[in-house]
Coordinates of C-alpha atoms in Angstrom, one line a residue:
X1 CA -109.1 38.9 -100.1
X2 CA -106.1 41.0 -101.3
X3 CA -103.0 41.4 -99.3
X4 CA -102.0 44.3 -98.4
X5 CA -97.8 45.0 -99.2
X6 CA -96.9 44.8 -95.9
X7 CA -98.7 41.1 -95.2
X8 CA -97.0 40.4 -98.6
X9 CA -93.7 41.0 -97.6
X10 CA -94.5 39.3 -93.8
X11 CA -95.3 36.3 -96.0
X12 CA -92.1 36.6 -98.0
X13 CA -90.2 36.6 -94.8
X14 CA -92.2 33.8 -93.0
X15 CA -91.0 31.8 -97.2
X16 CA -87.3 32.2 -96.1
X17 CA -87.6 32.0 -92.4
X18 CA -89.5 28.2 -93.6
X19 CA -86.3 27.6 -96.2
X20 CA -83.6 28.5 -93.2
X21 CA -85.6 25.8 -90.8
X22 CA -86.0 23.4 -93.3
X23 CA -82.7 23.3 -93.7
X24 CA -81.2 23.5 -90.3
X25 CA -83.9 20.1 -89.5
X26 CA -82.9 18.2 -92.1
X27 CA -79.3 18.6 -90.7
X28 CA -80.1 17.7 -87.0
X29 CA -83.5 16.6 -86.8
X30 CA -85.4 17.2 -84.1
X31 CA -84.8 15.2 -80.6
X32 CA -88.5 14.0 -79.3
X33 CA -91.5 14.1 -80.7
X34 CA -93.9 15.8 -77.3
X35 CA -95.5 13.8 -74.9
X36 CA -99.0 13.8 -73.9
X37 CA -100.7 12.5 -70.3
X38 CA -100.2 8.5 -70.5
X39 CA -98.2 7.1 -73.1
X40 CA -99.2 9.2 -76.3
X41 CA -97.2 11.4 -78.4
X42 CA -97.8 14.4 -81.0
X43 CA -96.5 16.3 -83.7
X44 CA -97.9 19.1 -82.9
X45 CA -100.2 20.9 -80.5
X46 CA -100.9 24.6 -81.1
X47 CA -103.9 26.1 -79.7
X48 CA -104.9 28.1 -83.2
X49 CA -103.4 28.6 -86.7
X50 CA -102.3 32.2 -86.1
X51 CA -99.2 29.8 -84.0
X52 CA -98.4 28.5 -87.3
X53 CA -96.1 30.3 -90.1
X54 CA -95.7 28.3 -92.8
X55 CA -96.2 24.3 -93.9
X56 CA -93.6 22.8 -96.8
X57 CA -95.3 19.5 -98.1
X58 CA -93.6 17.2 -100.8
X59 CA -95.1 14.2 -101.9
X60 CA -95.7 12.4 -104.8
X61 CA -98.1 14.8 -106.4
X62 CA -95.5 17.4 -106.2
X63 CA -94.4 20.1 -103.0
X64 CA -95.6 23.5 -102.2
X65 CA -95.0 25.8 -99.1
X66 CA -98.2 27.4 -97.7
X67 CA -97.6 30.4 -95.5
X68 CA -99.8 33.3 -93.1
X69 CA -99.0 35.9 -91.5
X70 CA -102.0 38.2 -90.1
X71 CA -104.8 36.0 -91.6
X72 CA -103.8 36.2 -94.7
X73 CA -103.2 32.9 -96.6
X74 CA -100.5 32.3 -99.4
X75 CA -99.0 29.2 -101.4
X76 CA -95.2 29.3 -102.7
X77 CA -95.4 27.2 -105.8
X78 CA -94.6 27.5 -109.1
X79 CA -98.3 26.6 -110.9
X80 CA -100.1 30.0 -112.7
X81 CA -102.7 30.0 -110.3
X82 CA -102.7 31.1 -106.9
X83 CA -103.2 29.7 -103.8
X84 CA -106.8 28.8 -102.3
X85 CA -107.1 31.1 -99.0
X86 CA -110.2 29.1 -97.4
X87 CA -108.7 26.2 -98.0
X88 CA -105.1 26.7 -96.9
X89 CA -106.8 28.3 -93.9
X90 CA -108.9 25.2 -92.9
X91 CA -105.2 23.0 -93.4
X92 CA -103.9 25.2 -90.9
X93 CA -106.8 24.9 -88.9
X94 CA -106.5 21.0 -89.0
X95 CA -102.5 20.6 -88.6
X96 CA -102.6 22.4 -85.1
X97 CA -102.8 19.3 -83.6
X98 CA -101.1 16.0 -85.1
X99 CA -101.6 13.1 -82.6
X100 CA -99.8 9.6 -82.6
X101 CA -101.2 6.9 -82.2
X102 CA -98.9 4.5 -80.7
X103 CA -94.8 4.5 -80.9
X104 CA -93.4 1.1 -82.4
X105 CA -91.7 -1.0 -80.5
X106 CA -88.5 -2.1 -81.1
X107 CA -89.2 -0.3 -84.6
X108 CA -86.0 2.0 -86.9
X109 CA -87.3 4.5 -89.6
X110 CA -83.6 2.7 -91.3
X111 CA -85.6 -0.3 -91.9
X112 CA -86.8 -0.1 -95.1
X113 CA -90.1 -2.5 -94.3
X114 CA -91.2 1.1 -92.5
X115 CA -91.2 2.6 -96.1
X116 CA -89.6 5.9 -94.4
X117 CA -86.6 5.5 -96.1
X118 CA -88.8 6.0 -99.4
X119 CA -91.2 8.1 -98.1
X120 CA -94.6 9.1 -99.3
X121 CA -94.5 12.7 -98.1
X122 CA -91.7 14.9 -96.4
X123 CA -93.6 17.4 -94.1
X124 CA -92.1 20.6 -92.6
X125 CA -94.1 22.6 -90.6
X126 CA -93.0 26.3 -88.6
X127 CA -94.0 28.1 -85.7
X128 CA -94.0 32.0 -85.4
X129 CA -91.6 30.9 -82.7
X130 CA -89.6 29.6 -84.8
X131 CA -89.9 26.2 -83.9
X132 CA -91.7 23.7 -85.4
X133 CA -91.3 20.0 -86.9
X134 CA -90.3 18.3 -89.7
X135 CA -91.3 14.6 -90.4
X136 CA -91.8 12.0 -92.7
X137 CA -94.8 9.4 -93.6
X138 CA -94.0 6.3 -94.6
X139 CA -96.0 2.8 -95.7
X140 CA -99.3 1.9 -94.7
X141 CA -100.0 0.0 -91.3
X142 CA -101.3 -3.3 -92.1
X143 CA -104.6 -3.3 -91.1
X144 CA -105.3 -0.1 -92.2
X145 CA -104.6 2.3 -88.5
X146 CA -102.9 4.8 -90.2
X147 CA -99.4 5.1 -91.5
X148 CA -95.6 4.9 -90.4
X149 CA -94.1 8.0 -89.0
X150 CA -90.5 9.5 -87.8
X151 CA -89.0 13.3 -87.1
X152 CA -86.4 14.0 -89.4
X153 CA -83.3 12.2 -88.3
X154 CA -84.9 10.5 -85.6
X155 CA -84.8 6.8 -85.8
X156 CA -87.9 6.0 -83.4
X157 CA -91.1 4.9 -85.6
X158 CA -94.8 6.0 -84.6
X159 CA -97.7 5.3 -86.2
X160 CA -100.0 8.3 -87.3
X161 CA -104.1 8.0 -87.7
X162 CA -104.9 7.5 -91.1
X163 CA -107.8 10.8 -91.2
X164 CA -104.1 12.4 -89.9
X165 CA -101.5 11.3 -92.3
X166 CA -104.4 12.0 -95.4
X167 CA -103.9 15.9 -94.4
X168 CA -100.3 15.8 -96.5
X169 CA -101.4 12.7 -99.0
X170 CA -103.4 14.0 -101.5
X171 CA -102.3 16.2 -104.9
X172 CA -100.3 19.8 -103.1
X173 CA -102.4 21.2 -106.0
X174 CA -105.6 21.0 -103.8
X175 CA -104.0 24.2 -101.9
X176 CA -105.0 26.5 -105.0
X177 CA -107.7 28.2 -106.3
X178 CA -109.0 25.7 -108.9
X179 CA -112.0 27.5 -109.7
X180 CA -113.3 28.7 -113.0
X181 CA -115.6 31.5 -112.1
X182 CA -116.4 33.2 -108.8
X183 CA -118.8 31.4 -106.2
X184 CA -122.0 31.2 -106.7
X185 CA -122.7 30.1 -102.6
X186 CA -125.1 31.6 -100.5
X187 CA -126.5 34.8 -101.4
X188 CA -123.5 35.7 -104.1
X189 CA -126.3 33.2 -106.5
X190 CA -128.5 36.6 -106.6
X191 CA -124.8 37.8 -108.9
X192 CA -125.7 34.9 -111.7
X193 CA -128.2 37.0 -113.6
X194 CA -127.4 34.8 -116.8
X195 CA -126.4 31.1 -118.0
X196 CA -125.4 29.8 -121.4
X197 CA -124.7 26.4 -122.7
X198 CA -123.6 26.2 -126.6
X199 CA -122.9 22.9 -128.2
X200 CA -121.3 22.3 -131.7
X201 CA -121.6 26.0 -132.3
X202 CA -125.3 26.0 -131.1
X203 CA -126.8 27.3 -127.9
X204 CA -128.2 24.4 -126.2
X205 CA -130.1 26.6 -123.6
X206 CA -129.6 30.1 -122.0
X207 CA -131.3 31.2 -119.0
X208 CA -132.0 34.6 -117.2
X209 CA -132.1 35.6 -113.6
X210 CA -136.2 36.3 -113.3
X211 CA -136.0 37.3 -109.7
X212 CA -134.1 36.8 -106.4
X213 CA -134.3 37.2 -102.7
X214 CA -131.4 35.9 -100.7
X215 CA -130.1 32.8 -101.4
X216 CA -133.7 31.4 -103.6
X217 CA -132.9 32.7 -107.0
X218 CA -135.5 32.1 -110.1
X219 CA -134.3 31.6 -113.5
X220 CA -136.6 31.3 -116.5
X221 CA -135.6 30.0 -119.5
X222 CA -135.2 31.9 -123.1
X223 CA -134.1 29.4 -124.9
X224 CA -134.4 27.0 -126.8
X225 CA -138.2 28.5 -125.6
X226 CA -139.3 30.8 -122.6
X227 CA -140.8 29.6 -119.5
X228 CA -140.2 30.3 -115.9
X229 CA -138.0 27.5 -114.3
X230 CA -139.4 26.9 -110.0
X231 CA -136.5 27.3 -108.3
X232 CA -136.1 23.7 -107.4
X233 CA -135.4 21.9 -110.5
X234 CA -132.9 24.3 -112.2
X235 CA -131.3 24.2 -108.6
X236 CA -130.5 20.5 -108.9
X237 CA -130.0 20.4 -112.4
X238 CA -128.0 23.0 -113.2
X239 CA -126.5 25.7 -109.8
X240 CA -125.9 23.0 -107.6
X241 CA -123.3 21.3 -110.4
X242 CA -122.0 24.9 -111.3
X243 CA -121.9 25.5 -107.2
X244 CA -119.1 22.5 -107.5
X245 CA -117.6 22.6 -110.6
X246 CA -113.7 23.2 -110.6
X247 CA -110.7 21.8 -111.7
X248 CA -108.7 18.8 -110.0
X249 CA -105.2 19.7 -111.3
X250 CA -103.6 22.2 -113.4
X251 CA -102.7 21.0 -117.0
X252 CA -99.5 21.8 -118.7
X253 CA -99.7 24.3 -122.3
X254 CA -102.0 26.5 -123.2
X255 CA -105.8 26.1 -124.5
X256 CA -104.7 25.8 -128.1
X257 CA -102.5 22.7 -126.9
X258 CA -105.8 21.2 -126.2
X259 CA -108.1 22.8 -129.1
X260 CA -109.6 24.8 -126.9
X261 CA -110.8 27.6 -129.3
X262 CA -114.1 30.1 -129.5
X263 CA -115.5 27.7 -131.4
X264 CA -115.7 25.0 -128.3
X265 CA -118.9 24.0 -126.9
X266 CA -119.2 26.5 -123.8
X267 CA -120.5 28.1 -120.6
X268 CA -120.7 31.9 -120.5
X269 CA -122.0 33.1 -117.1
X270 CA -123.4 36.6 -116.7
X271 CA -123.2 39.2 -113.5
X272 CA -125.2 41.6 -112.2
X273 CA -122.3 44.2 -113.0
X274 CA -122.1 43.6 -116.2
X275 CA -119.0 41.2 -116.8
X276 CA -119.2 37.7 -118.2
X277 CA -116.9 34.5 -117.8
X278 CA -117.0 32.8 -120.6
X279 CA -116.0 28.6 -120.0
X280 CA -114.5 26.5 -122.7
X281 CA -114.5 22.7 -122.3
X282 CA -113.0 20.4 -124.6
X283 CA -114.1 16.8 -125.9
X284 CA -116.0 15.2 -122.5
X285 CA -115.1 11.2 -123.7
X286 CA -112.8 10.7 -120.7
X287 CA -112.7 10.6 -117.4
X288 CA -111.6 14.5 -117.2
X289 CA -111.7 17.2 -119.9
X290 CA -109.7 20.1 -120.2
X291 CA -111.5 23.1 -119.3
X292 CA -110.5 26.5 -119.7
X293 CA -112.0 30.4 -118.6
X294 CA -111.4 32.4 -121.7
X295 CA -108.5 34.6 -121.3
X296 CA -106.7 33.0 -118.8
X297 CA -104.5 31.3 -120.3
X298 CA -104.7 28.5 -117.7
X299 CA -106.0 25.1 -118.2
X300 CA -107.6 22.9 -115.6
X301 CA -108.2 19.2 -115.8
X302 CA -111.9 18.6 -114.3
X303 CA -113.6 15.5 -113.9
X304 CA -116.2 14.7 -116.8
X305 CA -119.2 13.8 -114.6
X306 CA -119.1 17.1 -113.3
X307 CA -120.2 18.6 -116.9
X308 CA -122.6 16.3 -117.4
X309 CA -125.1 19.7 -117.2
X310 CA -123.3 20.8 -120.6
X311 CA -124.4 17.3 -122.2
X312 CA -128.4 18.1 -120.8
X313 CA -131.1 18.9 -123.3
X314 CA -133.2 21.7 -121.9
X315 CA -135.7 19.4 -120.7
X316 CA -133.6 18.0 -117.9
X317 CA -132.9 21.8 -117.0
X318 CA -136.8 22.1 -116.6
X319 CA -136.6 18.8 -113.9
X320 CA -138.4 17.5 -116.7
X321 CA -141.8 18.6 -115.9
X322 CA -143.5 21.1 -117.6
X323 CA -144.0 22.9 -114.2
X324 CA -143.0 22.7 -110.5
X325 CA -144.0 26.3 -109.2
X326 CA -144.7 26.9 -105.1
X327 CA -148.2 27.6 -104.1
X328 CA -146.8 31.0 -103.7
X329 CA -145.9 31.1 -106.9
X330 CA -148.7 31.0 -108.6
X331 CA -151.4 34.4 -108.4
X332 CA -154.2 33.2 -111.3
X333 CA -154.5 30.2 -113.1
X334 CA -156.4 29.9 -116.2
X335 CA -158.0 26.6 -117.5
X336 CA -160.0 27.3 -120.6
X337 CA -162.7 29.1 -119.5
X338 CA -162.4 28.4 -115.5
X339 CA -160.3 31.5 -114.3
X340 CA -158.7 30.6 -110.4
X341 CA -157.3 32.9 -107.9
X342 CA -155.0 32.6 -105.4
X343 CA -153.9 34.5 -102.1
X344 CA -152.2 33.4 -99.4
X345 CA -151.1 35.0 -96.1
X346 CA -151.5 34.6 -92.3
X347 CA -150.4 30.9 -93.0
X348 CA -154.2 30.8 -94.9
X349 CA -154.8 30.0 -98.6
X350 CA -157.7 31.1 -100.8
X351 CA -158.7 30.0 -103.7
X352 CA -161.6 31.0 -105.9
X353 CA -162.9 29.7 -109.4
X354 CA -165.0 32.3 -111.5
X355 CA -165.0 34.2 -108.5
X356 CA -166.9 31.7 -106.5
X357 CA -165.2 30.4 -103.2
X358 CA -163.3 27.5 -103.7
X359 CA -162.3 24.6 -101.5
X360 CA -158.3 25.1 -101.1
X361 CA -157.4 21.3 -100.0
X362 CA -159.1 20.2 -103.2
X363 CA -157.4 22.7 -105.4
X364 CA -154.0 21.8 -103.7
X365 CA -155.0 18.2 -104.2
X366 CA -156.5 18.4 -107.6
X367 CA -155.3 20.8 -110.0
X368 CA -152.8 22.3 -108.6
X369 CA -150.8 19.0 -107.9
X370 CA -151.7 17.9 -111.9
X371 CA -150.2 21.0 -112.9
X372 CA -146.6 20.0 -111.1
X373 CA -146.6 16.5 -112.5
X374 CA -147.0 16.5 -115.7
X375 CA -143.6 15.1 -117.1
X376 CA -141.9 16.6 -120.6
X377 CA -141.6 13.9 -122.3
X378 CA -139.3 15.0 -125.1
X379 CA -138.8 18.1 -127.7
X380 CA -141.4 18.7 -129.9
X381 CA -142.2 20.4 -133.7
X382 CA -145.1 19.2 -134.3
X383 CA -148.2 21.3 -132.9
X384 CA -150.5 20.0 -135.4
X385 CA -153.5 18.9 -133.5
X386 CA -156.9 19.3 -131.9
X387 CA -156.5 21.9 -128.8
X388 CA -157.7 20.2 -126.1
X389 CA -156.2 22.9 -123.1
X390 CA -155.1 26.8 -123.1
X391 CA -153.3 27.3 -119.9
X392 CA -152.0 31.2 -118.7
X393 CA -150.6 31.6 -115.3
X394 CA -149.8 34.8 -113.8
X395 CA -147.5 34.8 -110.8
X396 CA -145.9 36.6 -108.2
X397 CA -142.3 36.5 -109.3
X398 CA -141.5 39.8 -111.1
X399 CA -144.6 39.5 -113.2
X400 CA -144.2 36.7 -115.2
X401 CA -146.7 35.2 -117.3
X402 CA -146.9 31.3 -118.4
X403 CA -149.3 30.3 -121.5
X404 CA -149.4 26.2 -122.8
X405 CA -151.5 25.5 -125.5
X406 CA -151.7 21.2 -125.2
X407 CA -152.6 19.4 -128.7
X408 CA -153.2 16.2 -129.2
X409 CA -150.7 14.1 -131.1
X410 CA -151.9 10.8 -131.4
X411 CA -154.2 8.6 -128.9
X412 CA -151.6 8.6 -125.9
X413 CA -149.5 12.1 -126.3
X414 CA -149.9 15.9 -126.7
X415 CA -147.7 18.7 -128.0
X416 CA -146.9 21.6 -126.0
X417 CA -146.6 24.8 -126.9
X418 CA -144.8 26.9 -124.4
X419 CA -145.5 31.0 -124.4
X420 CA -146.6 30.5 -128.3
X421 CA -143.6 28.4 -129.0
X422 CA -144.1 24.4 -130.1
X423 CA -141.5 22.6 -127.5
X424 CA -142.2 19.6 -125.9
X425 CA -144.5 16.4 -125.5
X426 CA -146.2 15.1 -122.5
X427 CA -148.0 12.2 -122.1
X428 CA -152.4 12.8 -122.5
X429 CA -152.8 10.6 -119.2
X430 CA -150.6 12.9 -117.7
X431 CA -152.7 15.6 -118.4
X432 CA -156.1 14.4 -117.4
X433 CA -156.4 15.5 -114.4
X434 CA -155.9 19.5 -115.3
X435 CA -158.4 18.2 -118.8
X436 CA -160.7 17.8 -115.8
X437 CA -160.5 20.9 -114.2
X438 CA -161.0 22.5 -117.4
X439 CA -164.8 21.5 -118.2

């Protein structure tokens, strides 16, 4: 969301108004912590995040001051990339209220064994009131209940929940928009109309939006052969890990610095209005890689595991099985010379075979569950070989056509040829049952 110049300069003054208390608490402190019913205590207790202006945390991962003013979310900090709106709006959301646990008894935040004269983090947080609180986290809590608290100046020590103190813990750079591309949740997938891995100057695979309808998009593949993908497999195997890739931390330099040039393997993702975002990812033999969006200039340290998608062969894209297509999916199927057809509707299926009537539960059970479990078994140049099966589905998404032409290899395999291309081998046991159907 972009903020408008007034918000801009509300949040500019909410920056300076957080400075000025910071300051003035770090001179005095600030008395009590509140009181609840009984004998508990909090930090804070504010009934939504509109209450808050602005939270300055410094810890060991660095410090940053996060501001709003009208719903609009901004970080103060002095990385390249901005600040992460939803996610500075859900650490308002959670700071509201700050429990205690329990005070400690007989306990000074000047005794070092409290680690708060060393402490982990330094927390200031604001009120549009212009009151707020500023306190420090200390060690651990043997035992692991949570961690040593104080206010600023105050020499009482309380003990704050560990799910609590966590909130100011972790890396300040988690507050900023780490990502590489824009979302691809929910219906903004149907955007994606194109993926592209290339490896040692090669493209490993590309892919092509075939159709979409809210949030279930279909991709077919176009290289290193064509063939349309269900939308399950190319779901786990490739959007979900492009759903959660981003970076953990922002590196220092520029991409040269880490030999991040054109000529790096890469992810180019296409949009229905016609841009692109091409990714560049360095050498993936650690536990994070440097990873770059072409033209940014910025370069973001994301865990390796997380581009293990780059590293697939096109195979594992596919779920490896030659096909996993819905019942839906599929409007004619062609074994040899046996031609079936399928409708469906009024929660009914039908299903004919050379025009005859055919039993549905046996199709379902027979040839239509062969056809989704026939496992790739690896890539494939050889088509040399007695045909044994000509397959051609036609189906209901946007018209696409599938054709496999299985060969036998040897006395346990076949080669597949995929829409007249020679791509993979599957096992002949595998295939048996749809070898079957075909007589």
């Amino acid at each position: 969301m972009r903020a408008t110049r007034k918000k801009l300069t509300l949040l500019s003054g909410a920056l300076a108004a957080c400075v000025v208390l910071f300051l003035v608490l770090m001179l005095t402190g600030r008395g009590q912590p509140e009181e609840a019913s009984g004998s508990s205590y909090y930090f804070t207790n504010y009934s939504s995040p509109e209450a808050l202006l602005a939270v300055s945390v410094e810890n060991a991962g660095g410090s940053i001051v996060l501001a709003q003013a009208g719903g609009t979310y901004r970080a103060l900090t002095d990385s390249p990339v901005q600040g992460d709106e939803a996610k500075i709006a859900a650490f308002f959301e959670s700071v509201c209220y700050l429990p205690l646990s329990r005070m400690v008894e007989d306990a000074a935040a000047s005794d070092s064994q409290y680690g708060l004269t060393e402490p982990q983090a330094t927390i200031l947080i604001q009120d549009v009131s212009q009151g707020g609180a500023m306190f420090l986290l200390g060690g651990a809590v043997p035992g692991g209940e949570g961690v040593y608290t104080c206010l600023a100046g105050d020499e009482r020590v309380f003990v704050m929940g560990t799910a609590y103190a966590e909130l100011f813990l972790g890396s300040v750079e988690r507050f900023l928009d780490l990502s590489l591309y824009p979302s691809l949740e929910g219906s903004a997938l149907a955007n994606l109309t194109g993926v592209e891995v290339r490896r040692d100057g090669e493209t490993a695979y590309r892919l092509r939006q075939a159709a979409a309808s809210g949030s279930t998009v279909y991709f077919a593949l176009e290289a290193p052969w064509q063939l349309l993908l269900g939308a399950e497999p190319v779901k786990s195997a490739l959007l979900t890990p492009l759903r959660q890739l981003e970076g953990v931390s922002v590196l220092e330099g520029g991409p040269e610095d880490y030999g991040l040039t054109a000529e790096s393997d890469s992810l180019c993702l296409s949009y229905r209005d016609g841009t692109a975002v091409t990714v560049l990812a360095g050498k993936r033999d650690g536990e994070n890689t440097p990873v770059t969006a072409e033209g940014s200039g910025v370069v973001l340290s994301v865990p390796t595991a997380s581009l293990a998608f780059m590293d697939a062969p096109a195979e594992e894209v596919m779920g490896r099985v030659l096909l996993r297509l819905n019942i839906n999916d599929i409007k004619a199927l062609t074994l040899n010379q046996h031609t079936y057809e399928i409708e469906s509707g009024a929660g009914q299926l039908r299903v004919t075979r050379d025009g005859e009537p055919c039993d549905a539960a046996v199709f379902q059970n027979t040839v239509f569950s062969a056809l989704n479990h026939i496992s790739a078994g690896g890539p494939c140049e050889d088509a040399a070989g007695t045909e044994l099966l000509r397959l051609h589905i036609t189906t209901n998404v946007a018209g696409e056509a599938i054709e496999m032409v299985f060969r036998q290899m040897d006395g346990r395999r076949c080669a597949v040829e995929i829409n007249g291309q020679t791509a993979v081998w599957c096992d002949l046991a595998a295939a048996g049952a749809l070898l079957d159907a075909a007589d």
